[in-house]
Amino acid sequence: MPKLIGFTIASCLSLLATTGAAQSSNDTLPGASSYVVTAGFPISAFSSYYLKPVPTQEPQPAIHDPVLNITFPLNLTDPNTIPTNDTDPVFYPHATANLSLAAAQATVKNATLQIAAIIESSNIVGNCSKCIAALEAAKYVAQITPESVPGLLVSLCETYQFDSNATCVHTYEAGSYGAIWAQVLAFANVSGLDGHYICNSLSKTFCPAPTTSPLNVTSLFSKPKPAKFKAPAASGKRVKVLHLSDFHLDPRYSAESEANCSSSLCCRTNVANSALSLGQIALPAPLYGAYKCDTPYYLALATLQAISPLTGTDSSNSSFAWTIYTGDLVSHDSQNQLSRAYTEYAETSVYDLFKSYLGGGPVFPVLGNHDTNPEAIDGPHSLPGPLGQQFSWNYDHVSSLWQLDGWIKPSVASQARLHYGAYSTLNQYGLRIITLNSDFWYKSNYFNFINTTDPDTSGIFSFMIQELQAAEDAHERVWIIAHVLTGWDGRVFLSNATKILADANYSTNPLPNPTDLFYQIVDRYSPHVIANIFFGHTHEDQFMIYYANNGTVQTSANALTTGWIGPSVTPLTNLNSGFRMYEVDTGSFDIYEAYTWYSDVSSFGHLNASTTGPTYQFEYSTRDTYDIGWPKDYPLNATYWHIVTEAMEANHSLVSTFNIYEGKSSVKTPNCTNDACATAKICYMRSGSVALGVKCLPGYGSVQSAFT
């Protein structure tokens, strides 16, 4: 980037002529300023249907999986046949004893009595100590009779009323997380740091959240960071790149069902509003979606139809150079309603739609925490025997789909099978795309509680370093793509939905040690190698800045690279539906402009679906909205974003603008008009790791519910 001669913070602030959300004039937009989707469903989107679309109900396409060579059955997605238990194979650790049924039952009974005594004991002081002691009793069961662990956990959950009896069963039965916990308990050091993580995960009242452990980086990298480095120069040629995230397709969506349910995912036949009599509906689910629901097929296709005219890629002369998809295809069902087949269905259906509607260049997807089964769970290959390969079904599936779609080469597909769906590939313009499976720094992946003193038990960060070093040696520029953020507020994003949804789905919830390692890798290879980093997960429109020296000094001079968090297609929860496009230089692979579009979900209930579909419209231009006088030939890099945060410190109305766009201009977004909110948001923007995020004022991390 050119030197900023005479370009100071003061001069930036003096150029802030307005405090509002400036939008580009229509003649500068890449395409139309708005697009009204044609009424009806584009029936040609699928080759065959079990139930064809009608203006009063969602379609049921017959989805054929070319990898598995099967057509998924109707009862998998039929709103009237939602399953209540997961019948997929479960895996247990090898038992260290060969017990009879009676002996196994006696072992469980003894452990139950032992745990009860621990809880009632006055000799063991404090919830954390009691939880650790109880884990040691449970570990013994997991080692000698692992198949007894799910029943033990269900019984303990019900006895001590950790949740309702039904939720206890749904959470800890074998086909849900019971067998996973059997593995974790068998292999974790429950009396050490692992135990503290487990207890904090079970309840924040048991043990406090562990802090970031010291990380020795002396032998982490094979080469030191070059004393003199220079990023590739800009070519002056720019291309369009689409960023989609968090589709969360819901093929079980049922129009006219309850859109304001009291628990779980709404717009389903199996939910209700508890304030009403049985059979009454408080808010009928609109055909195109609602704020407490995931993406129905009608909204999915409306979004895809709107992209080309809005982005100006609806002609052969202008198409996307490539697309990035930052994860989460599957809907937010409770675990007992999920399965491998349901995950594979979503993968096949959505990727097919991307192939049909996005055209042009390749799509580079990553796996989100919902793109596996059980949800959020991925096991490291370091687990013994077949346990290390228990999720290979998913990596084999998605890598084969990506190869068949022509997005990655066979050699890259083989790499993705080995690295948990992660891969490294050079695109047609010479940019290296490195994707990562972020479940290995996600708190809800319980396998991360095994050997927590090692931030890379999966080897995903070793893979990241290896690919970045090769890129540096080859003088390549890199984009890093993942799903779960490494920072922001470092805490749970609270939601007014159920506890399951709030804890599992509306949180960054990254773990401190892996995100500290990620941050230091970024520090080592930025800004000369890593041009940009991209995430999804929160469903919100956000950004983070990574700084030198692990973020200890946060200035424009130390700003290294930016983490762009893409807005979701799903409205869940209380958000509008949206997407983004970048204008990218083909030499430096820096971003020079970012445009965002949205559709107002609050309008969906008023549509006459027989005459019109929803409207997608231009929301904002990043460069115009955060106008700090940044020269047009300078990229929207980390330096730019840091100066934007300094402008926000001087002018809190810019934070209010950011807050509106964070929810994609949703009518449900709470206002951010006080100094505490502005200070917190700016702190989140500068926090690319848990260690940094937890230092920020809590309570303002998400716009999906009232600030706390």
XYZ file of C-alpha atoms in Angstrom:
708
model
C 0.000 0.000 0.000
C 1.305 3.540 -0.722
C 2.663 5.493 2.233
C 0.127 7.764 3.926
C 1.972 11.036 3.319
C 0.411 13.760 5.461
C -2.531 11.483 6.198
C -3.376 11.709 9.917
C -6.253 10.714 12.154
C -7.140 14.373 12.568
C -7.381 14.855 8.818
C -9.589 11.762 8.590
C -11.961 13.092 11.220
C -12.121 16.507 9.617
C -13.376 14.859 6.452
C -16.328 13.197 8.191
C -18.940 15.497 6.730
C -21.934 13.572 8.002
C -22.703 11.249 10.889
C -25.333 9.082 9.274
C -25.259 5.957 7.136
C -24.271 7.340 3.753
C -25.236 5.184 0.784
C -23.807 5.204 -2.693
C -25.845 7.024 -5.264
C -27.654 4.752 -7.682
C -25.280 5.495 -10.535
C -22.345 4.139 -8.535
C -23.985 0.880 -7.482
C -22.751 -2.331 -9.094
C -26.287 -3.229 -10.149
C -29.913 -2.361 -9.447
C -30.667 -0.568 -6.161
C -33.441 -3.057 -5.397
C -34.935 -6.207 -6.814
C -38.482 -7.459 -6.386
C -38.545 -11.228 -6.656
C -41.137 -12.571 -9.076
C -44.121 -14.234 -7.453
C -44.077 -17.990 -7.315
C -41.339 -20.543 -6.979
C -38.815 -21.151 -9.799
C -39.855 -24.732 -10.395
C -36.891 -25.333 -12.714
C -34.581 -25.063 -9.690
C -35.032 -28.809 -9.145
C -35.502 -31.613 -11.634
C -38.228 -33.423 -9.695
C -40.472 -32.997 -6.672
C -42.310 -35.085 -4.129
C -44.548 -32.065 -3.533
C -44.476 -29.216 -6.032
C -44.486 -25.628 -4.743
C -47.768 -23.808 -4.293
C -48.400 -20.262 -2.989
C -49.493 -21.615 0.386
C -46.796 -24.164 1.191
C -43.131 -24.971 0.741
C -42.037 -27.454 -1.932
C -40.488 -30.836 -1.250
C -37.919 -31.404 -4.011
C -36.569 -34.904 -4.581
C -32.866 -34.338 -3.920
C -30.490 -36.816 -5.542
C -27.031 -37.159 -4.003
C -24.477 -37.896 -6.751
C -21.838 -38.977 -4.236
C -23.959 -41.453 -2.280
C -26.060 -42.243 -5.369
C -29.306 -42.025 -3.434
C -32.426 -39.881 -3.557
C -33.282 -38.697 -0.073
C -36.729 -39.928 1.064
C -39.613 -37.556 1.631
C -39.981 -38.471 5.298
C -36.541 -37.004 6.006
C -37.797 -33.451 5.396
C -41.592 -33.729 5.510
C -42.856 -31.188 8.104
C -45.343 -33.785 9.314
C -42.779 -36.541 9.971
C -40.061 -34.741 11.941
C -38.076 -37.453 13.775
C -37.618 -37.525 17.531
C -34.477 -39.625 17.777
C -31.206 -39.970 15.896
C -30.529 -43.549 14.762
C -27.032 -42.966 13.355
C -24.128 -45.177 14.480
C -22.539 -44.227 17.789
C -18.957 -44.785 18.875
C -17.572 -45.627 22.290
C -14.031 -45.900 23.614
C -12.685 -49.404 24.118
C -13.738 -50.683 27.536
C -10.881 -51.540 29.879
C -12.946 -54.327 31.471
C -15.360 -56.948 30.169
C -18.245 -56.514 32.592
C -21.458 -58.454 32.710
C -24.702 -56.493 32.518
C -25.182 -56.858 36.257
C -21.639 -55.676 36.977
C -22.074 -52.693 34.665
C -25.313 -51.740 36.400
C -23.625 -52.050 39.787
C -20.793 -49.810 38.597
C -23.252 -47.130 37.498
C -25.152 -47.395 40.774
C -21.956 -46.989 42.782
C -20.918 -43.973 40.679
C -24.351 -42.409 41.172
C -24.110 -42.859 44.942
C -20.560 -41.537 44.942
C -21.571 -38.416 43.005
C -24.517 -37.836 45.351
C -22.164 -38.062 48.321
C -19.759 -35.598 46.669
C -22.554 -33.096 46.091
C -23.771 -33.362 49.696
C -20.297 -33.453 51.233
C -19.167 -30.654 53.531
C -15.565 -31.829 53.206
C -15.354 -30.803 49.542
C -15.650 -27.031 49.368
C -17.039 -25.175 46.364
C -18.952 -26.125 43.260
C -15.828 -26.417 41.133
C -14.124 -28.905 43.433
C -17.320 -30.930 43.669
C -17.746 -30.970 39.908
C -14.153 -32.142 39.390
C -14.614 -34.916 41.941
C -17.863 -35.985 40.265
C -16.097 -36.101 36.896
C -13.532 -38.510 38.328
C -16.341 -40.859 39.328
C -17.908 -40.562 35.882
C -14.536 -41.125 34.205
C -14.235 -44.515 35.877
C -17.588 -45.515 34.354
C -16.494 -44.222 30.936
C -13.356 -46.346 31.064
C -14.728 -49.695 32.182
C -18.312 -49.577 30.834
C -18.526 -46.662 28.366
C -21.920 -47.685 26.979
C -23.376 -46.974 30.434
C -22.379 -43.289 30.314
C -25.426 -41.928 28.410
C -27.829 -43.498 30.923
C -25.761 -42.194 33.836
C -25.763 -38.654 32.433
C -29.497 -38.683 31.723
C -30.165 -39.896 35.271
C -27.924 -37.235 36.843
C -29.455 -34.513 34.682
C -32.974 -35.511 35.732
C -32.135 -36.083 39.404
C -30.474 -32.694 39.886
C -32.878 -30.911 37.515
C -30.234 -29.470 35.237
C -33.057 -29.284 32.689
C -36.463 -30.766 31.972
C -36.585 -34.550 31.827
C -37.285 -34.462 28.091
C -34.325 -32.148 27.445
C -32.068 -34.322 29.596
C -32.910 -37.318 27.408
C -32.527 -35.362 24.161
C -29.153 -33.993 25.285
C -27.493 -37.045 26.801
C -28.975 -40.083 25.090
C -26.462 -42.154 23.148
C -27.514 -40.919 19.714
C -27.244 -37.314 20.839
C -24.204 -36.315 22.927
C -24.112 -39.220 25.393
C -21.638 -41.343 23.440
C -19.532 -38.255 22.706
C -19.307 -37.503 26.427
C -18.301 -41.125 27.067
C -15.263 -40.559 24.822
C -14.448 -37.185 26.353
C -14.641 -38.481 29.916
C -12.548 -41.548 29.054
C -9.671 -39.562 27.514
C -9.745 -36.174 29.275
C -7.610 -35.309 32.285
C -10.666 -34.514 34.380
C -8.678 -33.626 37.488
C -6.691 -30.985 35.592
C -7.408 -28.187 33.132
C -9.627 -30.457 31.017
C -11.937 -30.922 33.978
C -12.248 -27.189 34.533
C -13.275 -26.716 30.899
C -15.822 -29.533 31.134
C -17.349 -28.221 34.360
C -17.580 -24.675 33.006
C -19.262 -26.066 29.902
C -21.845 -27.944 31.959
C -22.643 -24.843 34.024
C -20.905 -21.529 34.529
C -21.792 -21.892 38.228
C -19.595 -25.000 38.522
C -16.159 -23.716 37.522
C -15.066 -20.313 36.205
C -14.041 -20.145 32.557
C -10.320 -20.937 32.234
C -8.126 -18.096 31.045
C -5.625 -18.180 28.191
C -2.570 -20.304 28.987
C 0.941 -19.083 28.112
C 1.961 -20.151 24.598
C 5.567 -20.905 23.681
C 6.030 -19.851 20.054
C 9.806 -20.344 19.826
C 9.529 -23.577 17.840
C 6.161 -22.881 16.254
C 7.445 -21.543 12.936
C 10.173 -23.021 10.746
C 11.322 -19.557 9.684
C 11.255 -16.173 11.389
C 9.104 -13.391 10.029
C 11.120 -11.583 7.335
C 12.648 -8.344 8.585
C 11.797 -6.737 5.282
C 8.704 -7.877 3.503
C 6.519 -6.476 0.817
C 3.055 -7.538 -0.179
C 2.360 -8.001 -3.897
C 1.503 -4.761 -5.648
C -2.002 -3.949 -6.785
C -2.703 -4.699 -10.417
C -5.374 -2.047 -10.831
C -7.801 -4.667 -12.115
C -10.736 -5.451 -9.854
C -13.128 -8.366 -9.807
C -16.353 -9.108 -7.978
C -16.360 -11.661 -5.155
C -19.550 -12.810 -3.408
C -19.667 -13.598 0.311
C -22.561 -15.787 1.464
C -22.945 -17.199 4.946
C -25.239 -19.170 7.233
C -27.898 -20.340 4.791
C -29.467 -22.679 7.360
C -31.896 -24.220 4.899
C -35.057 -25.482 6.592
C -36.791 -27.996 4.313
C -39.149 -28.777 7.225
C -40.469 -25.205 7.309
C -44.268 -25.143 7.336
C -46.119 -22.029 6.166
C -48.956 -20.917 8.469
C -47.448 -22.796 11.431
C -46.431 -20.896 14.601
C -43.778 -18.267 13.828
C -43.734 -17.005 17.429
C -43.272 -20.244 19.305
C -42.230 -20.445 22.943
C -39.288 -22.766 22.484
C -37.089 -24.392 19.865
C -37.021 -23.510 16.164
C -40.291 -21.899 15.041
C -42.255 -22.233 11.794
C -42.566 -25.972 12.356
C -45.620 -28.197 12.789
C -44.323 -29.494 16.137
C -44.068 -26.161 18.018
C -46.600 -23.863 19.658
C -47.018 -20.648 21.587
C -47.557 -21.669 25.215
C -49.650 -18.565 25.937
C -52.395 -19.827 23.618
C -54.764 -22.755 23.642
C -53.784 -25.868 21.739
C -54.236 -25.359 18.001
C -54.217 -21.560 18.136
C -51.569 -19.622 16.191
C -50.174 -16.306 17.427
C -48.223 -15.481 14.266
C -48.765 -17.579 11.114
C -45.457 -18.345 9.407
C -45.133 -16.345 6.161
C -44.176 -18.240 3.034
C -40.786 -16.527 2.831
C -39.684 -16.716 6.466
C -39.834 -15.068 9.885
C -37.537 -13.733 12.590
C -37.510 -16.854 14.790
C -37.196 -19.302 11.907
C -34.589 -20.598 9.505
C -34.529 -20.259 5.709
C -37.435 -21.872 3.841
C -36.926 -22.879 0.223
C -38.903 -19.846 -0.942
C -36.467 -17.448 0.782
C -33.435 -19.463 -0.337
C -34.440 -19.180 -3.982
C -35.507 -15.546 -3.612
C -32.042 -14.702 -2.300
C -30.277 -16.510 -5.114
C -32.508 -14.891 -7.737
C -31.793 -11.401 -6.353
C -28.007 -11.698 -6.291
C -27.238 -11.288 -9.993
C -29.325 -8.183 -10.745
C -28.216 -6.436 -7.558
C -24.526 -7.165 -7.971
C -24.480 -6.520 -11.710
C -23.430 -10.064 -12.542
C -26.439 -10.917 -14.686
C -24.576 -10.821 -17.973
C -21.832 -12.875 -19.557
C -19.500 -9.864 -19.385
C -19.732 -9.534 -15.608
C -19.775 -12.506 -13.273
C -18.290 -13.381 -9.913
C -14.605 -14.212 -10.084
C -15.244 -16.522 -7.128
C -17.579 -16.928 -4.167
C -16.779 -17.672 -0.535
C -19.256 -19.433 1.711
C -18.424 -19.201 5.415
C -20.431 -22.161 6.619
C -23.663 -23.467 8.179
C -26.055 -25.111 5.739
C -28.216 -27.091 8.183
C -31.195 -25.765 10.160
C -31.186 -25.226 13.933
C -33.055 -28.403 14.893
C -32.633 -29.914 18.330
C -30.181 -32.795 18.225
C -32.806 -35.535 18.429
C -34.225 -34.285 15.091
C -30.872 -34.313 13.278
C -29.009 -37.083 11.482
C -26.197 -37.746 9.055
C -28.755 -37.989 6.248
C -30.268 -34.604 7.121
C -26.790 -33.039 7.049
C -25.989 -34.703 3.711
C -29.334 -33.544 2.325
C -28.593 -29.899 3.149
C -25.075 -30.149 1.741
C -26.297 -31.645 -1.516
C -29.268 -29.330 -1.960
C -27.581 -26.008 -1.162
C -24.373 -26.694 -3.084
C -26.495 -27.704 -6.096
C -28.318 -24.377 -5.850
C -25.027 -22.483 -5.631
C -23.804 -24.281 -8.735
C -26.993 -23.407 -10.615
C -27.456 -19.795 -9.590
C -24.023 -18.316 -8.860
C -22.335 -19.413 -12.073
C -19.033 -17.890 -13.123
C -16.097 -18.723 -10.902
C -15.719 -21.396 -8.242
C -17.337 -21.445 -4.806
C -15.008 -22.000 -1.859
C -17.064 -23.331 1.080
C -16.099 -24.144 4.650
C -17.868 -26.325 7.179
C -19.797 -24.597 9.966
C -20.622 -25.983 13.384
C -24.034 -27.115 12.069
C -22.515 -28.936 9.100
C -21.822 -32.163 10.976
C -23.677 -34.597 13.213
C -23.950 -34.422 16.167
C -24.062 -30.644 15.780
C -20.722 -28.893 16.453
C -18.861 -32.177 16.982
C -15.693 -33.053 15.083
C -13.197 -35.527 16.509
C -9.431 -35.210 16.109
C -7.575 -37.939 14.249
C -5.465 -38.364 17.391
C -8.283 -40.319 19.048
C -7.377 -44.036 19.187
C -8.399 -46.571 16.552
C -11.615 -46.028 14.589
C -12.591 -43.123 16.859
C -10.146 -40.934 14.958
C -12.122 -41.524 11.740
C -15.684 -41.395 13.088
C -16.504 -38.202 11.147
C -14.796 -39.150 7.897
C -18.259 -39.780 6.385
C -18.788 -36.009 6.274
C -15.350 -34.997 5.013
C -15.589 -37.622 2.264
C -19.042 -36.370 1.317
C -18.416 -32.627 1.067
C -15.007 -32.962 -0.586
C -16.539 -35.198 -3.259
C -19.399 -32.736 -3.828
C -16.963 -29.811 -4.157
C -14.887 -31.785 -6.651
C -17.935 -32.818 -8.693
C -19.069 -29.191 -8.810
C -15.689 -28.268 -10.271
C -14.713 -25.993 -7.389
C -11.612 -27.901 -6.260
C -9.219 -30.357 -7.923
C -9.013 -34.060 -6.986
C -5.749 -33.470 -5.115
C -7.383 -30.707 -3.071
C -10.384 -32.935 -2.384
C -8.002 -35.572 -1.001
C -6.492 -32.905 1.220
C -9.948 -31.922 2.486
C -10.717 -35.530 3.390
C -7.568 -35.642 5.509
C -7.897 -32.235 7.191
C -11.494 -32.337 8.463
C -12.928 -30.664 5.356
C -10.201 -27.997 5.312
C -8.102 -27.399 2.200
C -5.648 -25.062 0.495
C -5.988 -24.167 -3.164
C -4.688 -21.598 -5.620
C -7.518 -19.968 -7.544
C -7.467 -18.917 -11.177
C -6.133 -15.433 -10.304
C -3.234 -16.660 -8.174
C -4.821 -16.125 -4.748
C -4.313 -18.935 -2.261
C -7.491 -19.856 -0.407
C -6.874 -21.625 2.912
C -9.999 -22.937 4.622
C -10.167 -24.228 8.196
C -12.598 -26.302 10.240
C -13.303 -23.905 13.101
C -14.985 -26.548 15.236
C -11.513 -27.165 16.628
C -11.606 -23.837 18.461
C -15.349 -23.943 19.217
C -16.426 -24.495 22.814
C -19.449 -26.618 21.862
C -17.195 -29.229 20.258
C -16.701 -31.289 23.413
C -13.711 -33.130 21.954
C -11.783 -29.890 22.448
C -11.879 -30.599 26.191
C -9.391 -33.436 25.725
C -5.790 -32.312 26.309
C -6.660 -28.618 26.580
C -3.044 -27.739 27.390
C -2.308 -28.427 23.707
C -4.119 -25.836 21.526
C -3.689 -27.995 18.405
C -4.626 -31.588 19.202
C -6.356 -31.825 15.806
C -3.350 -30.564 13.812
C -5.515 -27.960 12.050
C -3.129 -25.146 13.027
C -0.096 -27.131 11.911
C -1.827 -27.423 8.556
C -2.483 -23.676 8.567
C 1.159 -22.856 9.325
C 2.431 -25.300 6.716
C 0.275 -23.757 3.991
C 1.078 -20.185 5.006
C 4.806 -20.884 5.014
C 4.573 -22.408 1.555
C 2.640 -19.348 0.400
C 5.261 -17.019 1.844
C 8.033 -18.957 0.122
C 6.126 -18.742 -3.179
C 5.308 -15.011 -2.697
C 1.583 -15.765 -2.754
C -1.209 -13.777 -1.131
C -3.714 -15.679 1.049
C -7.319 -15.448 2.169
C -8.184 -17.431 5.303
C -11.790 -18.690 5.428
C -13.438 -20.236 8.499
C -16.798 -20.198 10.278
C -16.561 -19.518 14.033
C -14.957 -16.203 14.964
C -11.740 -16.264 16.970
C -12.713 -13.254 19.043
C -15.259 -10.421 19.169
C -16.592 -10.296 22.744
C -15.282 -13.770 23.612
C -18.577 -14.595 25.262
C -21.969 -16.162 24.609
C -24.285 -14.162 22.359
C -27.505 -14.179 24.347
C -30.787 -14.829 22.573
C -34.413 -14.722 23.563
C -34.853 -18.168 22.035
C -34.545 -21.360 24.042
C -31.544 -22.204 26.174
C -30.402 -24.794 23.624
C -30.407 -22.254 20.821
C -28.908 -19.470 22.912
C -26.041 -21.585 24.203
C -25.263 -23.493 21.028
C -26.084 -21.269 18.102
C -25.964 -17.586 18.912
C -22.516 -17.395 20.394
C -18.981 -16.943 19.252
C -17.927 -19.289 22.085
C -14.336 -19.721 20.910
C -11.809 -21.332 23.234
C -8.976 -19.163 24.587
C -5.903 -21.296 23.847
C -6.643 -22.179 20.205
C -7.685 -18.600 19.391
C -4.472 -17.302 20.951
C -2.550 -19.664 18.674
C -4.604 -18.535 15.663
C -3.873 -14.892 16.496
C -0.127 -15.480 16.719
C -0.122 -17.326 13.402
C -1.902 -14.355 11.850
C 0.676 -12.033 13.427
C 3.524 -14.058 11.937
C 2.164 -14.091 8.368
C 0.499 -10.678 8.142
C 0.206 -8.379 6.334
C 2.537 -9.586 3.585
C 0.939 -13.037 3.142
C -2.541 -12.901 4.686
C -4.612 -10.291 2.877
C -7.984 -10.948 4.559
C -9.777 -13.354 6.887
C -13.467 -14.275 6.643
C -15.963 -15.756 9.108
C -19.703 -16.320 9.533
C -21.476 -17.910 12.510
C -22.968 -14.931 14.373
C -25.482 -14.222 11.564
C -24.536 -10.563 11.996
C -22.581 -8.045 9.930
C -19.357 -7.428 11.858
C -15.583 -7.064 11.542
C -12.484 -7.614 13.692
C -8.959 -6.220 13.457
C -5.809 -8.255 14.127
C -2.766 -6.373 15.422
C 0.963 -7.037 15.773
C 2.416 -8.347 19.039
C -0.743 -10.268 19.913
C -2.831 -7.113 20.060
C -0.940 -5.592 22.981
C -0.635 -2.208 21.228
C -3.659 -1.340 19.120
C -2.746 1.440 16.704
C -3.108 2.006 12.994
C 0.612 1.311 12.598
C 0.189 -2.123 14.230
C -3.018 -3.110 12.446
C -2.219 -6.198 10.349
C -5.300 -7.708 8.776
C -9.096 -7.712 8.980
C -11.599 -10.397 9.875
C -14.785 -9.849 7.842
C -17.870 -11.496 9.379
C -20.482 -12.119 6.706
C -24.208 -11.436 7.189
C -26.475 -14.482 7.159
C -29.166 -15.491 4.727
C -31.218 -16.914 7.611
C -33.245 -14.397 9.643
C -32.700 -16.335 12.875
C -32.938 -14.583 15.326
C -34.543 -11.139 14.823
C -32.352 -10.344 11.822
C -32.989 -9.501 8.213
C -31.664 -11.715 5.433
C -28.568 -10.457 3.634
C -25.387 -10.991 1.635
C -22.260 -9.069 0.610
C -20.035 -8.528 -2.401
C -16.416 -7.327 -2.477
C -14.469 -5.532 -5.176
C -11.021 -7.160 -5.068
C -7.737 -6.271 -6.761
C -6.272 -9.208 -8.699
C -2.670 -8.357 -7.807
C -2.717 -7.640 -4.076
C -6.076 -9.338 -3.408
C -7.003 -6.463 -1.129
C -10.622 -5.361 -0.851
C -11.374 -1.902 -2.244
C -15.133 -1.828 -1.728
C -17.776 -3.904 0.014
C -21.503 -3.702 -0.741
C -24.221 -5.253 1.401
C -27.859 -6.010 0.537
C -30.796 -7.153 2.667
C -34.449 -8.100 2.628
C -36.823 -6.807 5.298
C -38.213 -9.907 6.988
C -40.860 -7.872 8.820
C -42.521 -7.278 5.437
C -42.885 -10.962 4.565
C -46.150 -11.404 6.439
C -47.758 -8.640 4.397
C -46.842 -10.035 0.984
C -49.488 -11.346 -1.349
C -47.425 -14.342 -2.439
C -49.610 -14.922 -5.480
C -48.632 -11.533 -6.957
C -45.153 -10.723 -5.639
C -42.112 -12.062 -3.838
C -39.933 -10.183 -1.332
C -37.716 -7.225 -2.151
C -33.948 -7.321 -1.747
C -32.374 -3.891 -1.607
C -29.065 -2.128 -1.324
C -28.153 -1.462 2.297
C -24.769 0.268 2.311
C -21.340 0.759 0.800
C -18.563 0.264 3.344
C -16.338 2.979 1.900
C -19.157 5.532 1.717
C -20.693 4.720 5.094
C -17.405 4.908 6.994
C -16.084 7.866 5.020
C -12.840 8.857 6.729
C -11.461 10.530 3.654
C -9.631 7.375 2.715
C -8.156 7.730 -0.792
C -10.023 5.756 -3.439
C -6.861 3.930 -4.482
C -6.201 2.680 -0.930
C -7.699 -0.664 0.096
C -10.126 -1.271 2.948
C -7.418 -2.959 4.976
C -6.735 -3.208 8.701
C -5.242 0.285 8.781
C -8.464 1.672 7.323
C -10.595 -0.217 9.817
C -8.540 0.888 12.790
C -8.889 4.518 11.717
C -12.627 3.894 11.386
C -12.718 2.737 15.018
C -10.858 5.902 16.035
C -13.461 7.921 14.139
C -16.104 5.970 16.066
C -14.418 6.914 19.351
C -14.728 10.576 18.367
C -18.223 10.219 16.926
C -20.420 7.607 18.603
C -23.156 8.023 16.008
C -20.931 5.979 13.684
C -21.198 3.109 16.180
C -24.964 3.511 16.125
C -24.829 3.206 12.343
C -22.665 0.097 12.620
C -25.145 -1.347 15.122
C -28.044 -0.889 12.684
C -26.142 -2.653 9.925
C -25.027 -5.378 12.341
C -28.629 -6.622 12.293
C -29.029 -5.889 8.577
C -31.388 -2.967 9.291
C -33.801 -5.177 11.224
C -36.695 -3.519 13.059
C -35.826 -5.843 15.953
C -32.314 -4.445 16.470
C -31.849 -2.693 19.840
C -30.446 0.835 19.768
C -26.800 1.499 20.571
C -26.964 5.125 21.617
C -25.119 5.263 24.939
C -21.406 5.584 25.611
C -21.123 2.144 27.226
C -22.475 0.430 24.127
C -20.201 2.415 21.805
C -17.115 1.704 23.924
C -17.928 -2.009 24.087
C -18.536 -2.339 20.339
C -15.254 -0.627 19.474
C -13.458 -2.953 21.883
C -15.050 -5.985 20.199
C -13.942 -4.732 16.788
C -10.340 -4.680 18.049
C -10.503 -8.122 19.670
C -9.468 -11.011 17.457
C -9.038 -13.504 20.295
C -10.766 -14.565 23.499
C -7.956 -13.070 25.583
C -8.692 -9.652 24.097
C -12.480 -9.978 23.907
C -13.035 -10.855 27.561
C -11.425 -7.552 28.538
C -14.264 -5.664 26.839
C -17.443 -4.552 28.583
C -19.922 -7.449 28.216
C -23.552 -7.309 27.205
C -23.429 -5.616 23.787
C -22.051 -8.409 21.630
C -25.190 -9.307 19.684
C -28.174 -7.384 18.318
C -30.438 -10.443 18.363
C -31.976 -9.469 21.704
C -31.963 -6.576 24.137
C -28.534 -5.548 25.377
C -27.738 -6.785 28.864
